[in-house]
Amino acid sequence: MQEQLKNLHAQALDELGQVHNPRELELWRVRYLGKKSSLTKMLRSLAVLPLEERRKAGAQANAIKRALELSLEEKGRLLEEALLTSPLESQGLDVTLPGRPLSTGRLHPTTQILREICSVFKNMGFQVIEGSDVEWDYYNFEALNIPQHHPARDMFATLWIDAGMGRKARLLRTHTSPMQIRFMERERPPIRVIVPGRVYRYEATDATHESMFYQVEGLAVDKGITLADLKGTLFDFCRCIFGEERKVRFRCDYFPFVEPGVEVAIGCLVCDGAGCRLCGYSGWIEILGAGMVHPDVLARVDINPELYSGFAFGLGVERIHMLRYGIDDIRLFYSNDLRFLRQF
Amino acid sequence: MKVSLKWLEDYVDIKLAPEELAERLTIAGLEVGNIQTIGSTWDNVVIGEVIALNPHPNAERLKLATVNLGTEQVTTVCGAPNISLGQRVTFAHIGARLIDAHTGETILLKSAKIRGIVSEGMVCSEKELGLSDNHEEILVLPPEAPIGAALGDYLGDVIFDLDVTPNRPDCLSIISIAREIAALTGEPLRLPSIHWKELGESIDSFVSVDIADPDACPRYCASLITGIKIVSSPGWLQQRLNSCGMRPINNVVDVTNYVMLEYGQPLHAFDYHKLKGRQIIVRRAGNGETITTIDGTKHALTPDILVIADKEEAVAVAGIMGGLDSEVTDKTDTILLESANFNQATIRRGCSHLQLQSEASIRFDKGLNSELPLLPLKRATQLLLELAGDRAARGIIDVYPGKSEPKLILLTAREVKRLTGLKLNIDEIRKVLEALGFECQEGDSGSQISVSAPYWRGDIKCSADLVEEVVRIIGYEKIPITRLGSPLPQQESQLSPVAQQSNIKEKLRNILPGLGFQEILTYSLVSLEKLQKLSPKLELKIPPLKVANPMTREQEFLRTSLRAGLLSTLAHNQKFEQAGIRLFEIGKVFLPRGKDLPEEKEMLCAVLSSSRLELSWHTDKEMLDFFDAKAVVENLLNQLGLKASFNIGDDEILLPGRGANIIVEDDKVGIVGDVHPRVMQAFELSNNICLIEIDLKKLLTRLTRTKEYHPISRFPAVTRDIALVIDEQVNYRSVENIIQSFPLVTQITLFDLYRGKQIPEGKKSFAIRIIYQSPSHTLTDEEVDRTQEQMLNRLYQELGATLRD
């Protein structure tokens, strides 16, 4: 009996190995675990055996039955898994084939860098405002201490709408600074704003000059604002944009609407101060102009310069992007060649 | 402005290395653009005298020159045509570093046999020494050049190229720069001492000066020197002018230029005998008056222009350029030397009127002080007596109607701290200012000083100006670094119109790249031609604002729409790729409002072209059409919480019948459709192109309403499909409107549009899936049937639609 059970078990496992689909598995189940299977028959026939033998054989037969049931379950799982994966396996993919195309675009590099610049200043509590591109002579020049015939007008080659009309002449703003006046005309300190926008110059274009580019103007006015605050603000900005280790330099410079005036330069990104073509062998790259708002400018908008002080700055946007990526021709920005735009 | 280090050292001791000095000047506001070292490689070049010249035995053109170097005499082969006996020349020993005249590279001089004669070293040209490109001739030094001296000691120099800002015309002078260096380094400043013997008759017996326009000419000084002999200037003077980039001409002109460089005051020498009537009149030019300036150009003058005239006519354009007729020539024996002050704006207007500029006008144009002319006039008179003339007339003419009193400015240490954050005591402040030539007096309280600016500093007007002087000399690097501590201004509401406008632009920029659009930014200025091309009839709907002084025809008019920029950019990029390009721009257009500033309207414009997707192995190259563009509009507006409807549009850029108006709440906010083929042709575009344009301001006014929230229904939805047969003329929207009017309908999807044999001619069939759902209960079949029956009745009665069998 015992020998018989053993053989049965071996035979059942052997046949289970030959099973390849659920239908065969069902047949196997009927054959070995069904009501008419030899195992069931054997279990029924135990009743005729003496007690001792019956107990022994019964235990063995039940053990084999449980083992076969487990094997059945296991085989069932295997078959199910095989059923799910095998058709796919047989049609394996060339995973190196290109994916199905999705149309995606990008933002213009100027927009990208503008967003970055604005977010740095927003985090410092500056609000973003915008001004108009076409301005009066008064806002672009006169209110900023650059009256008619002032030599500093040479610093701003101007595209005019009206020529020779004095302060009522219209022009394309040469800087974002007119918004300093417009904002201070309607708001009182504390003031903390930035003004991104397009500016225009009467300039023949070449690799480093464009007739249109973007600036971000900054203005902060309140009691007790100092040149040291300007330094802190702009050093923070440079660190955020150019990295922790980038050296930053403040030097005296002249803009008619600030006093003292400042130019900010960063250590050259190519030579790191050793001197190269990019930095004109100076080791430094100018990135923005700034200074303390001129007392005459404050007085002009009825802010008492003896009580209040403030700083202003203006930075060129494309230049920052150019420095970062080593782009040597500013004309690439607004000729909008996709082969350029898609790189950023 | 080019500045020679050697010249600077006449006035101040300089212990800093040139690079260090350049850095200090730059930080203090005088930017050094370039440092040029002259003679750094001349370690084996000395000065010698040509003492013998013999013909070369084997070559006709070559000579054998014997040069006395003091301690030795050497003979060398020389081919330069200008070599002659007695000249002081430069001699390079074997091993000298020279520039190869042919290759331009630095070479080491080797012993060489030239046509059979061994030449031990050579006499050098300017090119070989790196001084200029002249290689035809050898460099001939002035006769006082010391024989045997190293050339580097004699001719070596460092030239700083300074970028002088418009507020510091005084720094267009060597003395002012020396003063800056003195203040920066704490060294004393040495000024030239000026004295001469007045031997002639009184100047008043020679000439009188009359200023007819004192506003334009606050001061006119003049001296007169007789017995002038016009010759070349001595070597030292020529060398100085050369080092600062000016060409030597003759002793008189060179002295005026030298003193201009030294003091920053332009001077002009007239040939006294050419002046008629012994009279100088400073006046406005008359209408129709002309003058030929020393550059040979004849100018028509107007009363805008200030002239120096004699009794009869203009002899110089004041402060800009002298007249040819009264110019100093070889025959001149008496000169009237002018040192005057002219109004800055007058000179500036004159320059722009005449399109003329000079070293003099560059200085007057930035504003010089009326106190300046006298001292440089004296200095020039002294030099002219030394180098050109015999005697000076007694006295100096000084007509000075425009004298103004210097202003006193009060300054406290507290003010310096208030503006800069830098804590200094009043003595430190005073020391800096005095080193720059400011006069400081103790004010009412001990912590205050009363400052008067020196006359050459016309840029100093208020205490902030003084603060800058103090910190720039002390050094901007000493300013502490602090963060803004003042309270934050009140933050603007996100619901304000300004914030909304900026938000909507940013939102659109976030959405559009996801829909496959590349952002571009194009010029605000366009050509008239491009604006015209936007209309198939080449008409301008809105006359654009014109720039009065455009740089190019391409950028002459302010854009009145973004269309031209997008279409041109698309055309440009189609040259490089044919697959579906999608572009958008968000920007301003400029709509004229008479003489007022134009309206600057924020617009969105986008174009889609060619295939729906990039070429790939997955799909066929399916061309996109109107409905791709429409989907973009629907998607955009949907993401902004707006629902658009569309009706047939008539914008001329779109192909008639293939364009639509975008309507939001009964207001047209933009257009979408196929671009008119004639416009495509004009822009040289290929393939099918759709254009979208949206007025962001109009969109904004629709955005103010907040989005409505509808709870999600807990009850099951019922889906029914219907197929309607309807007249071709009936549009889909009228069908949709009827279906939508039933409250239980929550979603309508058109999933097929059929035209063909299975339905009558002139009809079409819409297959529509309708989803019914109630927020309050589970719908019964009867309920849905009833609704649908009512719906079908209305569709039949109002539109003649029937169910398809």
PDB file of C-alpha atoms in Angstrom, chain B residues 201-406:
ATOM      1  CA  GLU B 201      53.845 146.083 -24.958  1.00  0.00           C
ATOM      2  CA  SER B 202      50.508 145.906 -23.198  1.00  0.00           C
ATOM      3  CA  ILE B 203      48.191 143.350 -24.786  1.00  0.00           C
ATOM      4  CA  ASP B 204      45.449 145.959 -24.895  1.00  0.00           C
ATOM      5  CA  SER B 205      47.328 147.787 -27.610  1.00  0.00           C
ATOM      6  CA  PHE B 206      47.092 144.656 -29.784  1.00  0.00           C
ATOM      7  CA  VAL B 207      43.547 143.454 -29.362  1.00  0.00           C
ATOM      8  CA  SER B 208      40.267 143.978 -27.578  1.00  0.00           C
ATOM      9  CA  VAL B 209      37.743 141.284 -26.721  1.00  0.00           C
ATOM     10  CA  ASP B 210      33.994 141.709 -26.621  1.00  0.00           C
ATOM     11  CA  ILE B 211      31.573 139.018 -25.487  1.00  0.00           C
ATOM     12  CA  ALA B 212      28.211 139.601 -27.108  1.00  0.00           C
ATOM     13  CA  ASP B 213      26.584 136.527 -25.554  1.00  0.00           C
ATOM     14  CA  PRO B 214      27.801 136.090 -21.955  1.00  0.00           C
ATOM     15  CA  ASP B 215      25.482 133.119 -21.344  1.00  0.00           C
ATOM     16  CA  ALA B 216      27.191 131.186 -24.090  1.00  0.00           C
ATOM     17  CA  CYS B 217      30.662 132.476 -23.238  1.00  0.00           C
ATOM     18  CA  PRO B 218      31.068 133.243 -19.540  1.00  0.00           C
ATOM     19  CA  ARG B 219      34.780 133.956 -19.893  1.00  0.00           C
ATOM     20  CA  TYR B 220      37.361 134.712 -22.545  1.00  0.00           C
ATOM     21  CA  CYS B 221      41.089 134.914 -21.743  1.00  0.00           C
ATOM     22  CA  ALA B 222      43.865 135.553 -24.215  1.00  0.00           C
ATOM     23  CA  SER B 223      47.582 136.199 -24.381  1.00  0.00           C
ATOM     24  CA  LEU B 224      49.721 137.344 -27.264  1.00  0.00           C
ATOM     25  CA  ILE B 225      53.211 136.183 -28.208  1.00  0.00           C
ATOM     26  CA  THR B 226      55.394 137.778 -30.829  1.00  0.00           C
ATOM     27  CA  GLY B 227      58.525 136.580 -32.615  1.00  0.00           C
ATOM     28  CA  ILE B 228      57.110 133.126 -33.193  1.00  0.00           C
ATOM     29  CA  LYS B 229      59.178 130.682 -35.213  1.00  0.00           C
ATOM     30  CA  ILE B 230      57.187 127.673 -36.328  1.00  0.00           C
ATOM     31  CA  VAL B 231      59.346 124.533 -36.097  1.00  0.00           C
ATOM     32  CA  SER B 232      58.886 120.957 -34.996  1.00  0.00           C
ATOM     33  CA  SER B 233      58.470 120.450 -31.286  1.00  0.00           C
ATOM     34  CA  PRO B 234      61.310 119.007 -29.238  1.00  0.00           C
ATOM     35  CA  GLY B 235      61.395 115.234 -28.870  1.00  0.00           C
ATOM     36  CA  TRP B 236      60.081 115.138 -25.297  1.00  0.00           C
ATOM     37  CA  LEU B 237      56.983 117.048 -26.303  1.00  0.00           C
ATOM     38  CA  GLN B 238      56.371 114.944 -29.387  1.00  0.00           C
ATOM     39  CA  GLN B 239      56.828 111.831 -27.298  1.00  0.00           C
ATOM     40  CA  ARG B 240      54.267 112.960 -24.743  1.00  0.00           C
ATOM     41  CA  LEU B 241      51.670 113.760 -27.385  1.00  0.00           C
ATOM     42  CA  ASN B 242      52.329 110.474 -29.141  1.00  0.00           C
ATOM     43  CA  SER B 243      51.944 108.561 -25.898  1.00  0.00           C
ATOM     44  CA  CYS B 244      48.500 110.095 -25.411  1.00  0.00           C
ATOM     45  CA  GLY B 245      47.470 109.315 -28.957  1.00  0.00           C
ATOM     46  CA  MET B 246      47.872 112.794 -30.466  1.00  0.00           C
ATOM     47  CA  ARG B 247      49.875 113.550 -33.586  1.00  0.00           C
ATOM     48  CA  PRO B 248      52.590 116.221 -33.233  1.00  0.00           C
ATOM     49  CA  ILE B 249      52.181 119.055 -35.773  1.00  0.00           C
ATOM     50  CA  ASN B 250      54.359 122.057 -34.886  1.00  0.00           C
ATOM     51  CA  ASN B 251      55.611 123.741 -31.760  1.00  0.00           C
ATOM     52  CA  VAL B 252      52.637 126.093 -31.388  1.00  0.00           C
ATOM     53  CA  VAL B 253      49.867 123.602 -32.019  1.00  0.00           C
ATOM     54  CA  ASP B 254      51.700 120.999 -29.949  1.00  0.00           C
ATOM     55  CA  VAL B 255      51.914 123.328 -26.954  1.00  0.00           C
ATOM     56  CA  THR B 256      48.179 124.045 -27.085  1.00  0.00           C
ATOM     57  CA  ASN B 257      47.491 120.318 -27.242  1.00  0.00           C
ATOM     58  CA  TYR B 258      50.007 119.553 -24.518  1.00  0.00           C
ATOM     59  CA  VAL B 259      48.416 122.030 -22.125  1.00  0.00           C
ATOM     60  CA  MET B 260      44.950 120.773 -23.034  1.00  0.00           C
ATOM     61  CA  LEU B 261      46.022 117.260 -22.065  1.00  0.00           C
ATOM     62  CA  GLU B 262      47.748 118.547 -18.971  1.00  0.00           C
ATOM     63  CA  TYR B 263      44.961 120.791 -17.618  1.00  0.00           C
ATOM     64  CA  GLY B 264      41.900 119.750 -19.587  1.00  0.00           C
ATOM     65  CA  GLN B 265      41.371 123.260 -20.974  1.00  0.00           C
ATOM     66  CA  PRO B 266      41.184 123.530 -24.760  1.00  0.00           C
ATOM     67  CA  LEU B 267      43.278 126.381 -26.193  1.00  0.00           C
ATOM     68  CA  HIS B 268      43.357 127.855 -29.645  1.00  0.00           C
ATOM     69  CA  ALA B 269      46.126 129.848 -31.353  1.00  0.00           C
ATOM     70  CA  PHE B 270      45.168 132.408 -34.008  1.00  0.00           C
ATOM     71  CA  ASP B 271      47.588 133.924 -36.475  1.00  0.00           C
ATOM     72  CA  TYR B 272      47.266 137.438 -35.070  1.00  0.00           C
ATOM     73  CA  HIS B 273      47.933 139.150 -38.388  1.00  0.00           C
ATOM     74  CA  LYS B 274      45.044 137.364 -40.043  1.00  0.00           C
ATOM     75  CA  LEU B 275      42.563 138.877 -37.571  1.00  0.00           C
ATOM     76  CA  LYS B 276      40.962 141.992 -38.950  1.00  0.00           C
ATOM     77  CA  GLY B 277      40.306 145.110 -36.922  1.00  0.00           C
ATOM     78  CA  ARG B 278      42.372 144.082 -33.846  1.00  0.00           C
ATOM     79  CA  GLN B 279      39.189 142.819 -32.397  1.00  0.00           C
ATOM     80  CA  ILE B 280      37.723 139.575 -31.098  1.00  0.00           C
ATOM     81  CA  ILE B 281      33.964 139.333 -30.802  1.00  0.00           C
ATOM     82  CA  VAL B 282      32.273 136.278 -29.311  1.00  0.00           C
ATOM     83  CA  ARG B 283      28.822 136.219 -30.871  1.00  0.00           C
ATOM     84  CA  ARG B 284      26.123 134.097 -32.454  1.00  0.00           C
ATOM     85  CA  ALA B 285      26.628 133.408 -36.137  1.00  0.00           C
ATOM     86  CA  GLY B 286      24.399 135.302 -38.516  1.00  0.00           C
ATOM     87  CA  ASN B 287      21.990 133.580 -40.840  1.00  0.00           C
ATOM     88  CA  GLY B 288      23.761 132.733 -44.053  1.00  0.00           C
ATOM     89  CA  GLU B 289      27.217 133.189 -42.531  1.00  0.00           C
ATOM     90  CA  THR B 290      29.760 130.501 -43.457  1.00  0.00           C
ATOM     91  CA  ILE B 291      33.158 129.368 -42.256  1.00  0.00           C
ATOM     92  CA  THR B 292      35.761 126.932 -43.537  1.00  0.00           C
ATOM     93  CA  THR B 293      37.266 125.081 -40.608  1.00  0.00           C
ATOM     94  CA  ILE B 294      40.867 123.853 -40.401  1.00  0.00           C
ATOM     95  CA  ASP B 295      39.823 120.428 -41.649  1.00  0.00           C
ATOM     96  CA  GLY B 296      38.960 122.142 -44.948  1.00  0.00           C
ATOM     97  CA  THR B 297      35.173 121.759 -44.602  1.00  0.00           C
ATOM     98  CA  LYS B 298      32.929 124.700 -45.369  1.00  0.00           C
ATOM     99  CA  HIS B 299      30.006 125.043 -42.937  1.00  0.00           C
ATOM    100  CA  ALA B 300      26.808 127.019 -43.214  1.00  0.00           C
ATOM    101  CA  LEU B 301      26.197 128.629 -39.828  1.00  0.00           C
ATOM    102  CA  THR B 302      23.029 129.574 -37.997  1.00  0.00           C
ATOM    103  CA  PRO B 303      22.314 131.725 -34.939  1.00  0.00           C
ATOM    104  CA  ASP B 304      22.347 128.487 -32.894  1.00  0.00           C
ATOM    105  CA  ILE B 305      26.088 128.409 -33.308  1.00  0.00           C
ATOM    106  CA  LEU B 306      28.519 130.490 -31.322  1.00  0.00           C
ATOM    107  CA  VAL B 307      31.512 131.882 -33.224  1.00  0.00           C
ATOM    108  CA  ILE B 308      34.686 133.774 -32.497  1.00  0.00           C
ATOM    109  CA  ALA B 309      34.772 136.635 -34.978  1.00  0.00           C
ATOM    110  CA  ASP B 310      37.070 139.446 -35.855  1.00  0.00           C
ATOM    111  CA  LYS B 311      35.680 142.776 -36.986  1.00  0.00           C
ATOM    112  CA  GLU B 312      34.461 141.287 -40.260  1.00  0.00           C
ATOM    113  CA  GLU B 313      33.746 137.602 -40.078  1.00  0.00           C
ATOM    114  CA  ALA B 314      33.795 134.415 -38.053  1.00  0.00           C
ATOM    115  CA  VAL B 315      37.334 133.137 -37.538  1.00  0.00           C
ATOM    116  CA  ALA B 316      36.487 130.048 -35.459  1.00  0.00           C
ATOM    117  CA  VAL B 317      33.516 127.970 -34.379  1.00  0.00           C
ATOM    118  CA  ALA B 318      33.718 128.617 -30.651  1.00  0.00           C
ATOM    119  CA  GLY B 319      34.925 125.625 -28.663  1.00  0.00           C
ATOM    120  CA  ILE B 320      34.666 123.278 -31.615  1.00  0.00           C
ATOM    121  CA  MET B 321      37.162 124.102 -34.355  1.00  0.00           C
ATOM    122  CA  GLY B 322      39.261 126.999 -35.651  1.00  0.00           C
ATOM    123  CA  GLY B 323      38.872 128.612 -39.045  1.00  0.00           C
ATOM    124  CA  LEU B 324      41.229 127.802 -41.877  1.00  0.00           C
ATOM    125  CA  ASP B 325      41.911 131.453 -42.683  1.00  0.00           C
ATOM    126  CA  SER B 326      43.255 132.388 -39.252  1.00  0.00           C
ATOM    127  CA  GLU B 327      45.135 129.127 -38.751  1.00  0.00           C
ATOM    128  CA  VAL B 328      48.755 129.153 -37.609  1.00  0.00           C
ATOM    129  CA  THR B 329      51.056 128.515 -40.594  1.00  0.00           C
ATOM    130  CA  ASP B 330      54.800 128.387 -41.231  1.00  0.00           C
ATOM    131  CA  LYS B 331      54.688 132.126 -41.844  1.00  0.00           C
ATOM    132  CA  THR B 332      53.007 133.022 -38.568  1.00  0.00           C
ATOM    133  CA  ASP B 333      55.108 135.323 -36.375  1.00  0.00           C
ATOM    134  CA  THR B 334      52.533 136.526 -33.842  1.00  0.00           C
ATOM    135  CA  ILE B 335      49.844 134.474 -32.214  1.00  0.00           C
ATOM    136  CA  LEU B 336      46.814 135.310 -30.182  1.00  0.00           C
ATOM    137  CA  LEU B 337      46.278 132.472 -27.760  1.00  0.00           C
ATOM    138  CA  GLU B 338      42.695 131.866 -26.676  1.00  0.00           C
ATOM    139  CA  SER B 339      41.643 130.135 -23.467  1.00  0.00           C
ATOM    140  CA  ALA B 340      37.934 130.546 -22.970  1.00  0.00           C
ATOM    141  CA  ASN B 341      34.915 129.000 -21.349  1.00  0.00           C
ATOM    142  CA  PHE B 342      31.835 128.133 -23.353  1.00  0.00           C
ATOM    143  CA  ASN B 343      28.418 126.988 -22.293  1.00  0.00           C
ATOM    144  CA  GLN B 344      28.121 123.219 -22.412  1.00  0.00           C
ATOM    145  CA  ALA B 345      24.704 123.055 -24.106  1.00  0.00           C
ATOM    146  CA  THR B 346      25.697 125.641 -26.724  1.00  0.00           C
ATOM    147  CA  ILE B 347      28.710 123.592 -27.748  1.00  0.00           C
ATOM    148  CA  ARG B 348      26.681 120.406 -27.748  1.00  0.00           C
ATOM    149  CA  ARG B 349      24.026 121.904 -29.988  1.00  0.00           C
ATOM    150  CA  GLY B 350      26.725 123.301 -32.276  1.00  0.00           C
ATOM    151  CA  CYS B 351      28.424 119.901 -32.596  1.00  0.00           C
ATOM    152  CA  SER B 352      25.224 118.093 -33.462  1.00  0.00           C
ATOM    153  CA  HIS B 353      24.235 120.867 -35.855  1.00  0.00           C
ATOM    154  CA  LEU B 354      27.546 120.854 -37.704  1.00  0.00           C
ATOM    155  CA  GLN B 355      28.151 117.107 -37.272  1.00  0.00           C
ATOM    156  CA  LEU B 356      31.583 118.089 -36.044  1.00  0.00           C
ATOM    157  CA  GLN B 357      33.619 116.973 -33.058  1.00  0.00           C
ATOM    158  CA  SER B 358      37.095 117.743 -31.792  1.00  0.00           C
ATOM    159  CA  GLU B 359      39.272 117.184 -28.747  1.00  0.00           C
ATOM    160  CA  ALA B 360      38.157 120.650 -27.643  1.00  0.00           C
ATOM    161  CA  SER B 361      34.438 120.086 -28.128  1.00  0.00           C
ATOM    162  CA  ILE B 362      34.598 116.727 -26.324  1.00  0.00           C
ATOM    163  CA  ARG B 363      35.701 118.656 -23.250  1.00  0.00           C
ATOM    164  CA  PHE B 364      33.370 121.670 -23.545  1.00  0.00           C
ATOM    165  CA  ASP B 365      30.480 119.340 -24.326  1.00  0.00           C
ATOM    166  CA  LYS B 366      30.721 117.868 -20.837  1.00  0.00           C
ATOM    167  CA  GLY B 367      30.916 121.225 -19.119  1.00  0.00           C
ATOM    168  CA  LEU B 368      34.113 122.964 -17.990  1.00  0.00           C
ATOM    169  CA  ASN B 369      34.284 125.523 -15.217  1.00  0.00           C
ATOM    170  CA  SER B 370      34.744 129.188 -15.993  1.00  0.00           C
ATOM    171  CA  GLU B 371      37.478 129.370 -13.355  1.00  0.00           C
ATOM    172  CA  LEU B 372      39.668 127.015 -15.384  1.00  0.00           C
ATOM    173  CA  PRO B 373      40.940 129.015 -18.411  1.00  0.00           C
ATOM    174  CA  LEU B 374      43.443 131.367 -16.775  1.00  0.00           C
ATOM    175  CA  LEU B 375      46.042 128.976 -15.386  1.00  0.00           C
ATOM    176  CA  PRO B 376      46.375 126.826 -18.537  1.00  0.00           C
ATOM    177  CA  LEU B 377      46.667 130.018 -20.603  1.00  0.00           C
ATOM    178  CA  LYS B 378      49.612 131.080 -18.472  1.00  0.00           C
ATOM    179  CA  ARG B 379      51.147 127.635 -18.661  1.00  0.00           C
ATOM    180  CA  ALA B 380      50.862 127.609 -22.465  1.00  0.00           C
ATOM    181  CA  THR B 381      52.243 131.123 -22.747  1.00  0.00           C
ATOM    182  CA  GLN B 382      55.248 130.065 -20.680  1.00  0.00           C
ATOM    183  CA  LEU B 383      55.849 126.988 -22.855  1.00  0.00           C
ATOM    184  CA  LEU B 384      55.440 128.958 -26.071  1.00  0.00           C
ATOM    185  CA  LEU B 385      58.042 131.449 -24.895  1.00  0.00           C
ATOM    186  CA  GLU B 386      60.372 128.537 -24.205  1.00  0.00           C
ATOM    187  CA  LEU B 387      59.725 126.675 -27.455  1.00  0.00           C
ATOM    188  CA  ALA B 388      58.431 129.030 -30.118  1.00  0.00           C
ATOM    189  CA  GLY B 389      58.320 132.720 -29.386  1.00  0.00           C
ATOM    190  CA  ASP B 390      60.353 135.681 -28.494  1.00  0.00           C
ATOM    191  CA  ARG B 391      58.293 137.759 -26.140  1.00  0.00           C
ATOM    192  CA  ALA B 392      54.814 137.904 -24.637  1.00  0.00           C
ATOM    193  CA  ALA B 393      52.705 141.012 -24.589  1.00  0.00           C
ATOM    194  CA  ARG B 394      52.317 142.479 -21.143  1.00  0.00           C
ATOM    195  CA  GLY B 395      49.234 141.380 -19.325  1.00  0.00           C
ATOM    196  CA  ILE B 396      46.491 138.953 -20.167  1.00  0.00           C
ATOM    197  CA  ILE B 397      43.045 139.637 -21.488  1.00  0.00           C
ATOM    198  CA  ASP B 398      40.421 138.300 -19.116  1.00  0.00           C
ATOM    199  CA  VAL B 399      36.845 139.181 -19.936  1.00  0.00           C
ATOM    200  CA  TYR B 400      34.740 137.399 -17.322  1.00  0.00           C
ATOM    201  CA  PRO B 401      31.074 138.333 -17.305  1.00  0.00           C
ATOM    202  CA  GLY B 402      29.914 134.976 -15.996  1.00  0.00           C
ATOM    203  CA  LYS B 403      31.711 134.630 -12.661  1.00  0.00           C
ATOM    204  CA  SER B 404      29.780 132.666 -10.085  1.00  0.00           C
ATOM    205  CA  GLU B 405      30.437 132.159  -6.419  1.00  0.00           C
ATOM    206  CA  PRO B 406      31.279 128.666  -5.203  1.00  0.00           C
TER     207      PRO B 406
END
